[in-house]
């Protein structure tokens, strides 16, 4: 049966590497019909700031699978990242980026490196919720959800299982972000119990990144949050020495996008010398995703054989390891000639032929019990000399007329009232924590609104508030540093 695939030729070297890739897929007998959409530079410049025309969305939705060449993002503000737009609009929660060293064929500092970064793709600081509410401080909201975390971690384990991997490493910064990153780590530990065949471990992201740069061979599958994953997948690609070779996928419940990890390389566009391997590897991931493991194996083994036979594009050509310097088209021709052959020096790829596309579901929603414990009121204030004791005395007096008390004030997270250090530098952004008088005191939204009204009436500029809850009986907010 013929299958429709949405294709975008992209910009710069995009059309050259896409032509090469589609020729290989056709020669491998994939029987695809390509629905071509235009995205990127021309669409941006025609005034559509997202880089995708409305009619292209229909094609994307209909076909559910998208093979995309790199696109050029025009310089200047106002252009949205097309990748971020597609990821968010189409619910692409998982980014999967394998990085492998082609030992003895292409130079790499780490010949045994073969790792996959699986990164949460929709949440974290990438929600893009930023505010400036005082003259001196700007915030960015880090949002981590339980369903989002469960889905990506389960996906990582299912992926590891489907691809015969042995070890899954989780990376977070939960020594600092105990609740957001803490949820990710805790969920990892819980879900890992369902996959006892894997060796599992957790690393704090800073030492984890350092180890990827120094001992990448010690990693297999890494699962992490959006920002950390973005950074470590680039570190991994860089140390493998193969930015032009790696492919990646972005996976959602009903839609997936496959591409090379590199950009549109305008410096070599039109010269016929671009390396199409990254997009070919992206296409191999696509073949696996849509349940065509034999074709994925056929194409990838032919690519590996071509590389080990020394047919190299200029970006990877080296006297010591290469035999013939080829352009994009000749490289594709050599791959096509080798369809059906297997590599000898490089490890032959054998995929699981029973592979089924991976679908994951988060657990059903369970309404938690919530008890209001207090409120953090943020105020924009400098007073005469930014003295926290002045602010503290005034707010304590206001709170004394309510069922709450001023527990503390922090400035950039550091406790400055009561008993702060005089050395702590204070900005104009103060977090004032009011708690109910005792565990037996019941407070509701009316109480916290009244408190805010009283603070406002005394002339304070309230810029935002955060409710403090006990969720299922547990404190669901962090203590201030020094609280
Ligand atoms: P780039 O990846 O395009 O190029 C970096 C360097 O690597 C260049 O010297 C280039 O010639 C080389 N290179 C990249 N791919 C190659 C290949 N397949 N074969 C041989 N050499 C290759 O990064 P850049 O220059 O920072 O970005 C150029 C444009 O691409 C920008 O507009 C950027 O926004 C865009 N971009 C798009 C994507 C995407 O669509 N997924 C990703 C990254 C960058």
Short mmCIF file of N, CA and C and ligand atoms in Angstrom, two decimals, residues 13 17 68-73 83 244 259-268 273-276 315, ligand 1:
data_model
loop_
_atom_site.label_atom_id
_atom_site.label_comp_id
_atom_site.label_asym_id
_atom_site.label_seq_id
_atom_site.Cartn_x
_atom_site.Cartn_y
_atom_site.Cartn_z
N UNK A 13 21.05 24.06 1.91
CA UNK A 13 21.36 22.73 1.36
C UNK A 13 20.15 21.79 1.41
N UNK A 17 19.95 17.80 -0.08
CA UNK A 17 19.98 16.58 0.75
C UNK A 17 18.64 15.86 0.73
N UNK A 68 11.54 16.55 7.15
CA UNK A 68 11.79 17.99 6.97
C UNK A 68 13.27 18.28 6.78
N UNK A 69 13.59 19.05 5.77
CA UNK A 69 14.96 19.55 5.58
C UNK A 69 15.14 20.78 6.46
N UNK A 70 16.40 21.14 6.72
CA UNK A 70 16.61 22.34 7.55
C UNK A 70 16.10 23.60 6.87
N UNK A 71 15.72 24.56 7.67
CA UNK A 71 15.24 25.83 7.12
C UNK A 71 16.08 26.97 7.68
N UNK A 72 16.10 28.05 6.92
CA UNK A 72 16.83 29.24 7.36
C UNK A 72 15.86 30.15 8.11
N UNK A 73 16.24 30.54 9.32
CA UNK A 73 15.41 31.50 10.06
C UNK A 73 15.96 32.89 9.72
N UNK A 83 10.48 25.20 14.34
CA UNK A 83 10.51 23.92 15.05
C UNK A 83 9.69 23.98 16.32
N UNK A 244 27.19 16.67 11.10
CA UNK A 244 26.58 16.51 9.77
C UNK A 244 25.96 15.13 9.56
N UNK A 259 14.15 14.76 10.98
CA UNK A 259 15.04 15.70 10.30
C UNK A 259 16.50 15.40 10.64
N UNK A 260 17.40 16.18 10.00
CA UNK A 260 18.82 16.15 10.37
C UNK A 260 18.98 17.13 11.52
N UNK A 261 20.05 16.98 12.30
CA UNK A 261 20.17 17.95 13.41
C UNK A 261 20.83 19.26 12.97
N UNK A 262 21.49 19.24 11.82
CA UNK A 262 22.20 20.47 11.41
C UNK A 262 21.25 21.47 10.76
N UNK A 263 21.76 22.66 10.50
CA UNK A 263 20.96 23.71 9.88
C UNK A 263 21.09 23.71 8.37
N UNK A 264 20.72 24.84 7.73
CA UNK A 264 20.61 24.91 6.27
C UNK A 264 21.94 25.19 5.59
N UNK A 265 23.01 25.34 6.37
CA UNK A 265 24.37 25.50 5.86
C UNK A 265 24.44 26.42 4.64
N UNK A 266 24.02 27.68 4.76
CA UNK A 266 24.00 28.55 3.58
C UNK A 266 25.38 28.72 2.94
N UNK A 267 26.46 28.51 3.73
CA UNK A 267 27.81 28.69 3.18
C UNK A 267 28.16 27.69 2.08
N UNK A 268 27.49 26.53 2.06
CA UNK A 268 27.82 25.54 1.01
C UNK A 268 26.61 25.22 0.12
N UNK A 273 27.79 19.69 -2.45
CA UNK A 273 28.78 18.98 -1.63
C UNK A 273 28.25 18.64 -0.23
N UNK A 274 26.99 18.98 0.05
CA UNK A 274 26.46 18.75 1.42
C UNK A 274 26.37 17.26 1.71
N UNK A 275 26.58 16.92 2.94
CA UNK A 275 26.47 15.53 3.38
C UNK A 275 25.00 15.23 3.72
N UNK A 276 24.38 14.31 3.02
CA UNK A 276 22.95 14.04 3.30
C UNK A 276 22.73 13.03 4.43
N UNK A 315 32.98 17.38 4.06
CA UNK A 315 32.96 17.68 5.50
C UNK A 315 33.58 16.57 6.34
P1 LIG B 1 24.49 24.88 10.21
O1 LIG B 1 24.29 23.55 10.86
O2 LIG B 1 23.62 25.17 9.04
O3 LIG B 1 26.02 24.99 9.73
C1 LIG B 1 27.14 24.92 10.60
C2 LIG B 1 28.37 24.46 9.83
O4 LIG B 1 28.24 23.06 9.52
C3 LIG B 1 28.54 25.16 8.50
O5 LIG B 1 29.92 25.35 8.23
C4 LIG B 1 27.97 24.19 7.49
O6 LIG B 1 28.55 24.29 6.20
C5 LIG B 1 28.30 22.84 8.11
N1 LIG B 1 27.28 21.84 7.78
C6 LIG B 1 26.02 21.73 8.33
N2 LIG B 1 25.38 20.71 7.77
C7 LIG B 1 26.19 20.15 6.89
C8 LIG B 1 26.06 19.07 5.99
N3 LIG B 1 24.95 18.33 5.93
N4 LIG B 1 27.10 18.78 5.18
C9 LIG B 1 28.23 19.49 5.24
N5 LIG B 1 28.43 20.53 6.06
C10 LIG B 1 27.41 20.87 6.87
O7 LIG B 1 24.32 25.99 11.34
P2 LIG B 1 24.19 27.58 11.22
O8 LIG B 1 25.14 28.08 10.19
O9 LIG B 1 24.29 28.06 12.60
O10 LIG B 1 22.70 27.84 10.74
C11 LIG B 1 22.34 28.15 9.39
C12 LIG B 1 20.83 28.33 9.31
O11 LIG B 1 20.18 27.10 9.64
C13 LIG B 1 20.26 29.38 10.26
O12 LIG B 1 19.29 30.15 9.60
C14 LIG B 1 19.62 28.57 11.37
O13 LIG B 1 18.54 29.25 11.97
C15 LIG B 1 19.15 27.35 10.60
N6 LIG B 1 18.98 26.12 11.40
C16 LIG B 1 17.93 25.34 11.12
C17 LIG B 1 17.72 24.14 11.79
C18 LIG B 1 16.54 23.30 11.44
O14 LIG B 1 15.81 23.64 10.52
N7 LIG B 1 16.30 22.20 12.14
C19 LIG B 1 18.64 23.72 12.77
C20 LIG B 1 19.76 24.54 13.04
C21 LIG B 1 19.92 25.74 12.34
#
